[in-house]
PDB file of C-alpha atoms in Angstrom:
ATOM      1  CA  UNK A 982     131.641  90.145  15.650  1.00  0.00           C
ATOM      2  CA  UNK A 983     134.107  89.306  12.908  1.00  0.00           C
ATOM      3  CA  UNK A 984     137.947  88.501  13.477  1.00  0.00           C
ATOM      4  CA  UNK A 985     138.722  91.880  11.814  1.00  0.00           C
ATOM      5  CA  UNK A 986     136.236  93.914  14.042  1.00  0.00           C
ATOM      6  CA  UNK A 987     137.853  92.328  17.007  1.00  0.00           C
ATOM      7  CA  UNK A 988     141.242  93.431  16.136  1.00  0.00           C
ATOM      8  CA  UNK A 989     139.984  97.067  15.347  1.00  0.00           C
ATOM      9  CA  UNK A 990     139.987  99.393  18.250  1.00  0.00           C
ATOM     10  CA  UNK A 991     136.317 100.453  19.137  1.00  0.00           C
ATOM     11  CA  UNK A 992     137.290 104.272  18.400  1.00  0.00           C
ATOM     12  CA  UNK A 993     138.307 103.349  14.864  1.00  0.00           C
ATOM     13  CA  UNK A 994     135.456 101.082  13.890  1.00  0.00           C
ATOM     14  CA  UNK A 995     132.736 103.926  12.722  1.00  0.00           C
ATOM     15  CA  UNK A 996     135.486 105.507  10.564  1.00  0.00           C
ATOM     16  CA  UNK A 997     136.396 101.888   9.004  1.00  0.00           C
ATOM     17  CA  UNK A 998     132.457 101.360   8.366  1.00  0.00           C
ATOM     18  CA  UNK A 999     132.203 104.778   6.835  1.00  0.00           C
ATOM     19  CA  UNK A1000     135.141 104.152   4.332  1.00  0.00           C
ATOM     20  CA  UNK A1001     133.713 100.579   3.426  1.00  0.00           C
ATOM     21  CA  UNK A1002     130.167 102.235   2.939  1.00  0.00           C
ATOM     22  CA  UNK A1003     131.904 104.967   0.701  1.00  0.00           C
ATOM     23  CA  UNK A1004     133.886 102.243  -1.147  1.00  0.00           C
ATOM     24  CA  UNK A1005     130.827 100.233  -1.482  1.00  0.00           C
ATOM     25  CA  UNK A1006     128.803 102.919  -3.134  1.00  0.00           C
ATOM     26  CA  UNK A1007     131.566 103.789  -5.532  1.00  0.00           C
ATOM     27  CA  UNK A1008     131.873 100.147  -6.765  1.00  0.00           C
ATOM     28  CA  UNK A1009     127.984  99.774  -6.951  1.00  0.00           C
ATOM     29  CA  UNK A1010     128.027 102.957  -9.026  1.00  0.00           C
ATOM     30  CA  UNK A1011     130.749 101.340 -11.330  1.00  0.00           C
ATOM     31  CA  UNK A1012     128.731  98.000 -11.390  1.00  0.00           C
ATOM     32  CA  UNK A1013     125.730 100.125 -12.668  1.00  0.00           C
ATOM     33  CA  UNK A1014     128.011 102.040 -15.290  1.00  0.00           C
ATOM     34  CA  UNK A1015     129.226  98.926 -16.814  1.00  0.00           C
ATOM     35  CA  UNK A1016     126.261  97.237 -16.833  1.00  0.00           C
ATOM     36  CA  UNK A1017     124.449 100.325 -18.800  1.00  0.00           C
ATOM     37  CA  UNK A1018     127.598 100.268 -21.250  1.00  0.00           C
ATOM     38  CA  UNK A1019     127.156  96.625 -21.961  1.00  0.00           C
ATOM     39  CA  UNK A1020     123.561  96.778 -22.500  1.00  0.00           C
ATOM     40  CA  UNK A1021     123.902  99.830 -24.617  1.00  0.00           C
ATOM     41  CA  UNK A1022     126.321  97.982 -26.482  1.00  0.00           C
ATOM     42  CA  UNK A1023     124.417  95.155 -27.114  1.00  0.00           C
ATOM     43  CA  UNK A1024     121.423  97.339 -28.284  1.00  0.00           C
ATOM     44  CA  UNK A1025     123.613  99.179 -30.653  1.00  0.00           C
ATOM     45  CA  UNK A1026     125.196  96.211 -32.125  1.00  0.00           C
ATOM     46  CA  UNK A1027     128.744  97.250 -30.859  1.00  0.00           C
ATOM     47  CA  UNK A1028     130.490  94.155 -30.210  1.00  0.00           C
ATOM     48  CA  UNK A1029     133.435  95.629 -28.869  1.00  0.00           C
ATOM     49  CA  UNK A1030     131.605  97.562 -26.168  1.00  0.00           C
ATOM     50  CA  UNK A1031     130.059  94.218 -25.009  1.00  0.00           C
ATOM     51  CA  UNK A1032     133.645  92.442 -24.961  1.00  0.00           C
ATOM     52  CA  UNK A1033     134.993  95.396 -22.903  1.00  0.00           C
ATOM     53  CA  UNK A1034     132.371  95.699 -20.161  1.00  0.00           C
ATOM     54  CA  UNK A1035     130.907  92.256 -19.882  1.00  0.00           C
ATOM     55  CA  UNK A1036     134.351  90.885 -18.115  1.00  0.00           C
ATOM     56  CA  UNK A1037     133.928  93.942 -15.655  1.00  0.00           C
ATOM     57  CA  UNK A1038     130.699  93.156 -14.228  1.00  0.00           C
ATOM     58  CA  UNK A1039     131.189  90.364 -11.871  1.00  0.00           C
ATOM     59  CA  UNK A1040     134.545  91.603 -10.650  1.00  0.00           C
ATOM     60  CA  UNK A1041     132.936  94.806  -9.509  1.00  0.00           C
ATOM     61  CA  UNK A1042     129.928  93.132  -7.809  1.00  0.00           C
ATOM     62  CA  UNK A1043     132.327  90.986  -6.079  1.00  0.00           C
ATOM     63  CA  UNK A1044     134.327  93.994  -4.931  1.00  0.00           C
ATOM     64  CA  UNK A1045     130.935  95.504  -3.815  1.00  0.00           C
ATOM     65  CA  UNK A1046     129.930  92.496  -1.661  1.00  0.00           C
ATOM     66  CA  UNK A1047     133.423  92.208  -0.175  1.00  0.00           C
ATOM     67  CA  UNK A1048     133.087  95.638   1.367  1.00  0.00           C
ATOM     68  CA  UNK A1049     129.785  94.261   2.862  1.00  0.00           C
ATOM     69  CA  UNK A1050     131.581  91.564   4.396  1.00  0.00           C
ATOM     70  CA  UNK A1051     129.938  88.859   2.050  1.00  0.00           C
ATOM     71  CA  UNK A1052     130.354  85.308   2.825  1.00  0.00           C
ATOM     72  CA  UNK A1053     133.046  83.254   1.012  1.00  0.00           C
ATOM     73  CA  UNK A1054     130.430  81.076  -0.901  1.00  0.00           C
ATOM     74  CA  UNK A1055     128.671  84.278  -2.400  1.00  0.00           C
ATOM     75  CA  UNK A1056     132.055  85.448  -3.681  1.00  0.00           C
ATOM     76  CA  UNK A1057     132.810  82.187  -5.083  1.00  0.00           C
ATOM     77  CA  UNK A1058     129.404  81.823  -6.901  1.00  0.00           C
ATOM     78  CA  UNK A1059     129.968  85.259  -8.458  1.00  0.00           C
ATOM     79  CA  UNK A1060     133.534  84.455  -9.374  1.00  0.00           C
ATOM     80  CA  UNK A1061     132.375  81.253 -11.243  1.00  0.00           C
ATOM     81  CA  UNK A1062     129.746  83.327 -12.947  1.00  0.00           C
ATOM     82  CA  UNK A1063     132.655  85.580 -13.991  1.00  0.00           C
ATOM     83  CA  UNK A1064     134.524  82.399 -15.536  1.00  0.00           C
ATOM     84  CA  UNK A1065     131.151  81.655 -17.371  1.00  0.00           C
ATOM     85  CA  UNK A1066     130.961  85.231 -18.808  1.00  0.00           C
ATOM     86  CA  UNK A1067     134.437  84.863 -20.105  1.00  0.00           C
ATOM     87  CA  UNK A1068     134.020  81.704 -21.606  1.00  0.00           C
ATOM     88  CA  UNK A1069     130.854  82.628 -23.465  1.00  0.00           C
ATOM     89  CA  UNK A1070     132.338  85.434 -25.116  1.00  0.00           C
ATOM     90  CA  UNK A1071     133.884  82.962 -27.476  1.00  0.00           C
ATOM     91  CA  UNK A1072     131.649  81.215 -30.009  1.00  0.00           C
ATOM     92  CA  UNK A1073     132.675  77.766 -30.017  1.00  0.00           C
ATOM     93  CA  UNK A1074     131.187  74.467 -28.433  1.00  0.00           C
ATOM     94  CA  UNK A1075     134.086  73.797 -26.177  1.00  0.00           C
ATOM     95  CA  UNK A1076     133.876  77.405 -24.665  1.00  0.00           C
ATOM     96  CA  UNK A1077     130.306  76.911 -24.248  1.00  0.00           C
ATOM     97  CA  UNK A1078     130.688  73.609 -22.230  1.00  0.00           C
ATOM     98  CA  UNK A1079     133.461  75.314 -19.883  1.00  0.00           C
ATOM     99  CA  UNK A1080     131.197  78.445 -19.469  1.00  0.00           C
ATOM    100  CA  UNK A1081     128.359  75.992 -18.697  1.00  0.00           C
ATOM    101  CA  UNK A1082     130.799  74.157 -16.060  1.00  0.00           C
ATOM    102  CA  UNK A1083     131.632  77.243 -14.406  1.00  0.00           C
ATOM    103  CA  UNK A1084     128.307  78.401 -13.963  1.00  0.00           C
ATOM    104  CA  UNK A1085     127.282  75.195 -12.442  1.00  0.00           C
ATOM    105  CA  UNK A1086     129.891  75.290 -10.121  1.00  0.00           C
ATOM    106  CA  UNK A1087     128.570  78.583  -9.206  1.00  0.00           C
ATOM    107  CA  UNK A1088     125.087  77.423  -8.431  1.00  0.00           C
ATOM    108  CA  UNK A1089     126.631  74.545  -6.378  1.00  0.00           C
ATOM    109  CA  UNK A1090     127.888  77.457  -4.224  1.00  0.00           C
ATOM    110  CA  UNK A1091     124.629  79.041  -4.076  1.00  0.00           C
ATOM    111  CA  UNK A1092     122.824  75.955  -3.056  1.00  0.00           C
ATOM    112  CA  UNK A1093     125.094  75.630  -0.073  1.00  0.00           C
ATOM    113  CA  UNK A1094     124.996  79.148   0.882  1.00  0.00           C
ATOM    114  CA  UNK A1095     121.190  78.964   0.913  1.00  0.00           C
ATOM    115  CA  UNK A1096     121.483  76.129   3.465  1.00  0.00           C
ATOM    116  CA  UNK A1097     117.918  74.307   4.687  1.00  0.00           C
ATOM    117  CA  UNK A1098     115.779  77.490   4.712  1.00  0.00           C
ATOM    118  CA  UNK A1099     112.204  76.762   4.213  1.00  0.00           C
ATOM    119  CA  UNK A1100     110.591  77.046   0.754  1.00  0.00           C
ATOM    120  CA  UNK A1101     107.134  76.489  -0.506  1.00  0.00           C
ATOM    121  CA  UNK A1102     106.370  73.024  -1.771  1.00  0.00           C
ATOM    122  CA  UNK A1103     104.099  74.464  -4.401  1.00  0.00           C
ATOM    123  CA  UNK A1104     107.022  76.712  -5.657  1.00  0.00           C
ATOM    124  CA  UNK A1105     108.967  73.457  -6.054  1.00  0.00           C
ATOM    125  CA  UNK A1106     106.358  71.679  -7.937  1.00  0.00           C
ATOM    126  CA  UNK A1107     105.970  74.627 -10.242  1.00  0.00           C
ATOM    127  CA  UNK A1108     109.786  74.539 -10.739  1.00  0.00           C
ATOM    128  CA  UNK A1109     109.868  70.591 -11.233  1.00  0.00           C
ATOM    129  CA  UNK A1110     106.973  71.151 -14.218  1.00  0.00           C
ATOM    130  CA  UNK A1111     109.155  73.860 -15.790  1.00  0.00           C
ATOM    131  CA  UNK A1112     112.244  71.659 -15.636  1.00  0.00           C
ATOM    132  CA  UNK A1113     110.433  68.712 -17.150  1.00  0.00           C
ATOM    133  CA  UNK A1114     108.623  70.664 -19.940  1.00  0.00           C
ATOM    134  CA  UNK A1115     111.659  72.769 -20.984  1.00  0.00           C
ATOM    135  CA  UNK A1116     113.809  69.894 -21.220  1.00  0.00           C
ATOM    136  CA  UNK A1117     111.265  67.738 -23.081  1.00  0.00           C
ATOM    137  CA  UNK A1118     110.495  70.446 -25.549  1.00  0.00           C
ATOM    138  CA  UNK A1119     114.407  71.227 -26.117  1.00  0.00           C
ATOM    139  CA  UNK A1120     115.622  67.979 -26.432  1.00  0.00           C
ATOM    140  CA  UNK A1121     114.774  67.151 -30.148  1.00  0.00           C
ATOM    141  CA  UNK A1122     116.265  70.411 -31.138  1.00  0.00           C
ATOM    142  CA  UNK A1123     119.595  70.516 -29.071  1.00  0.00           C
ATOM    143  CA  UNK A1124     122.842  68.958 -30.682  1.00  0.00           C
ATOM    144  CA  UNK A1125     123.011  65.710 -29.736  1.00  0.00           C
ATOM    145  CA  UNK A1126     126.489  65.989 -27.947  1.00  0.00           C
ATOM    146  CA  UNK A1127     124.831  68.853 -25.867  1.00  0.00           C
ATOM    147  CA  UNK A1128     121.549  67.027 -24.787  1.00  0.00           C
ATOM    148  CA  UNK A1129     122.875  65.372 -21.566  1.00  0.00           C
ATOM    149  CA  UNK A1130     125.010  68.391 -20.255  1.00  0.00           C
ATOM    150  CA  UNK A1131     122.136  70.860 -20.914  1.00  0.00           C
ATOM    151  CA  UNK A1132     119.615  68.368 -19.183  1.00  0.00           C
ATOM    152  CA  UNK A1133     122.035  68.003 -16.198  1.00  0.00           C
ATOM    153  CA  UNK A1134     122.870  71.745 -15.882  1.00  0.00           C
ATOM    154  CA  UNK A1135     119.256  72.263 -16.286  1.00  0.00           C
ATOM    155  CA  UNK A1136     118.348  70.252 -13.236  1.00  0.00           C
ATOM    156  CA  UNK A1137     121.066  72.198 -11.094  1.00  0.00           C
ATOM    157  CA  UNK A1138     120.037  75.488 -12.189  1.00  0.00           C
ATOM    158  CA  UNK A1139     116.346  74.944 -11.476  1.00  0.00           C
ATOM    159  CA  UNK A1140     117.270  73.626  -8.162  1.00  0.00           C
ATOM    160  CA  UNK A1141     119.192  76.779  -7.261  1.00  0.00           C
ATOM    161  CA  UNK A1142     116.264  78.924  -8.554  1.00  0.00           C
ATOM    162  CA  UNK A1143     113.830  77.066  -6.380  1.00  0.00           C
ATOM    163  CA  UNK A1144     116.202  77.046  -3.189  1.00  0.00           C
ATOM    164  CA  UNK A1145     117.033  80.754  -3.517  1.00  0.00           C
ATOM    165  CA  UNK A1146     113.477  81.523  -2.194  1.00  0.00           C
ATOM    166  CA  UNK A1147     114.835  80.355   1.155  1.00  0.00           C
ATOM    167  CA  UNK A1148     116.747  83.769   1.447  1.00  0.00           C
ATOM    168  CA  UNK A1149     113.519  85.601   0.805  1.00  0.00           C
ATOM    169  CA  UNK A1150     111.843  87.522  -1.928  1.00  0.00           C
ATOM    170  CA  UNK A1151     114.900  89.218  -3.500  1.00  0.00           C
ATOM    171  CA  UNK A1152     116.961  86.449  -3.721  1.00  0.00           C
ATOM    172  CA  UNK A1153     113.879  84.264  -5.033  1.00  0.00           C
ATOM    173  CA  UNK A1154     113.578  86.513  -8.060  1.00  0.00           C
ATOM    174  CA  UNK A1155     117.050  86.814  -8.443  1.00  0.00           C
ATOM    175  CA  UNK A1156     116.834  82.743  -8.869  1.00  0.00           C
ATOM    176  CA  UNK A1157     113.975  82.834 -11.330  1.00  0.00           C
ATOM    177  CA  UNK A1158     115.654  85.484 -13.449  1.00  0.00           C
ATOM    178  CA  UNK A1159     118.984  83.337 -13.601  1.00  0.00           C
ATOM    179  CA  UNK A1160     116.575  80.632 -14.826  1.00  0.00           C
ATOM    180  CA  UNK A1161     114.973  82.765 -17.497  1.00  0.00           C
ATOM    181  CA  UNK A1162     118.500  84.063 -18.565  1.00  0.00           C
ATOM    182  CA  UNK A1163     119.645  80.495 -19.218  1.00  0.00           C
ATOM    183  CA  UNK A1164     116.671  79.430 -20.862  1.00  0.00           C
ATOM    184  CA  UNK A1165     116.823  82.162 -23.328  1.00  0.00           C
ATOM    185  CA  UNK A1166     120.438  80.776 -24.016  1.00  0.00           C
ATOM    186  CA  UNK A1167     119.117  77.311 -24.370  1.00  0.00           C
ATOM    187  CA  UNK A1168     116.652  78.231 -26.916  1.00  0.00           C
ATOM    188  CA  UNK A1169     119.237  79.765 -28.990  1.00  0.00           C
ATOM    189  CA  UNK A1170     121.396  76.569 -28.977  1.00  0.00           C
ATOM    190  CA  UNK A1171     118.242  74.717 -30.044  1.00  0.00           C
ATOM    191  CA  UNK A1172     117.826  77.039 -33.003  1.00  0.00           C
ATOM    192  CA  UNK A1173     114.321  78.376 -31.853  1.00  0.00           C
ATOM    193  CA  UNK A1174     112.963  81.659 -32.945  1.00  0.00           C
ATOM    194  CA  UNK A1175     114.292  84.361 -30.874  1.00  0.00           C
ATOM    195  CA  UNK A1176     113.176  87.853 -29.775  1.00  0.00           C
ATOM    196  CA  UNK A1177     114.811  90.943 -31.372  1.00  0.00           C
ATOM    197  CA  UNK A1178     118.390  91.542 -29.734  1.00  0.00           C
ATOM    198  CA  UNK A1179     118.497  88.222 -27.712  1.00  0.00           C
ATOM    199  CA  UNK A1180     121.602  88.846 -26.397  1.00  0.00           C
ATOM    200  CA  UNK A1181     120.234  91.905 -24.775  1.00  0.00           C
ATOM    201  CA  UNK A1182     117.734  90.200 -22.920  1.00  0.00           C
ATOM    202  CA  UNK A1183     119.956  87.429 -21.905  1.00  0.00           C
ATOM    203  CA  UNK A1184     122.396  89.829 -20.196  1.00  0.00           C
ATOM    204  CA  UNK A1185     119.469  92.049 -18.587  1.00  0.00           C
ATOM    205  CA  UNK A1186     118.116  89.128 -17.042  1.00  0.00           C
ATOM    206  CA  UNK A1187     121.580  87.477 -16.081  1.00  0.00           C
ATOM    207  CA  UNK A1188     122.836  90.814 -14.355  1.00  0.00           C
ATOM    208  CA  UNK A1189     119.643  91.561 -12.710  1.00  0.00           C
ATOM    209  CA  UNK A1190     119.892  87.784 -11.229  1.00  0.00           C
ATOM    210  CA  UNK A1191     123.190  87.940  -9.946  1.00  0.00           C
ATOM    211  CA  UNK A1192     122.570  91.342  -8.300  1.00  0.00           C
ATOM    212  CA  UNK A1193     119.298  90.536  -6.783  1.00  0.00           C
ATOM    213  CA  UNK A1194     120.905  87.064  -5.376  1.00  0.00           C
ATOM    214  CA  UNK A1195     123.945  88.551  -3.961  1.00  0.00           C
ATOM    215  CA  UNK A1196     122.182  91.706  -2.228  1.00  0.00           C
ATOM    216  CA  UNK A1197     119.520  88.989  -1.113  1.00  0.00           C
ATOM    217  CA  UNK A1198     122.132  86.967   0.440  1.00  0.00           C
ATOM    218  CA  UNK A1199     123.754  89.924   2.054  1.00  0.00           C
ATOM    219  CA  UNK A1200     120.620  91.122   3.331  1.00  0.00           C
ATOM    220  CA  UNK A1201     119.575  87.826   5.072  1.00  0.00           C
ATOM    221  CA  UNK A1202     123.182  87.282   6.282  1.00  0.00           C
ATOM    222  CA  UNK A1203     123.096  90.889   8.056  1.00  0.00           C
ATOM    223  CA  UNK A1204     119.774  90.234   9.326  1.00  0.00           C
ATOM    224  CA  UNK A1205     120.902  86.909  10.689  1.00  0.00           C
ATOM    225  CA  UNK A1206     123.838  88.654  12.315  1.00  0.00           C
ATOM    226  CA  UNK A1207     121.595  91.357  14.061  1.00  0.00           C
ATOM    227  CA  UNK A1208     119.418  88.434  15.514  1.00  0.00           C
ATOM    228  CA  UNK A1209     122.633  86.877  16.970  1.00  0.00           C
ATOM    229  CA  UNK A1210     123.770  90.123  18.638  1.00  0.00           C
ATOM    230  CA  UNK A1211     120.176  90.503  20.060  1.00  0.00           C
ATOM    231  CA  UNK A1212     120.147  86.923  21.486  1.00  0.00           C
TER     232      UNK A1212
END
């Protein structure tokens, strides 16, 4: 039981839980609308719509997870993601590095949040091969001043993606999608051929990744809480 619950009279707790649930549903719906506007803007080539909608995504997801009593590390990870989102709205190398640093801080928060839960060694081997192969292929085509930062970030990102499976399939899928999203960004930086509307696919995989990581962490935390209560 949390400190807030212990200070709340027992007769008021159902009403408070209902209010949190209603607020959570509203915030989740707002997150879905903002996501639809952002992705639709990218498909339509409406830059202003993307600039207006993208900064709303992570704050709405943060507000939603707060109604679900999210751990602070999850909130911090999402807020660092928001910082990265804002930085990448600017088309300049310093902004790219700032955004990458903010996302890296978010990955550290996720890694600490995932703890030491069990993961499959074969999955770790697959991620390791993907990391080495991707960095080796991208290296010659990356700008020289970005090679080391991108390689270091890729190592941290891949570790996060691998360790996310410790929280279950949902979070594990979120980690994999985050890796895919940032790999698409890296191929663009390396000036590789891109699919039509690459920003749409980058944002689609990114938003799905953050949502799955957040809800996966919430589901595991609530399951753990029930186990403690049952003990």
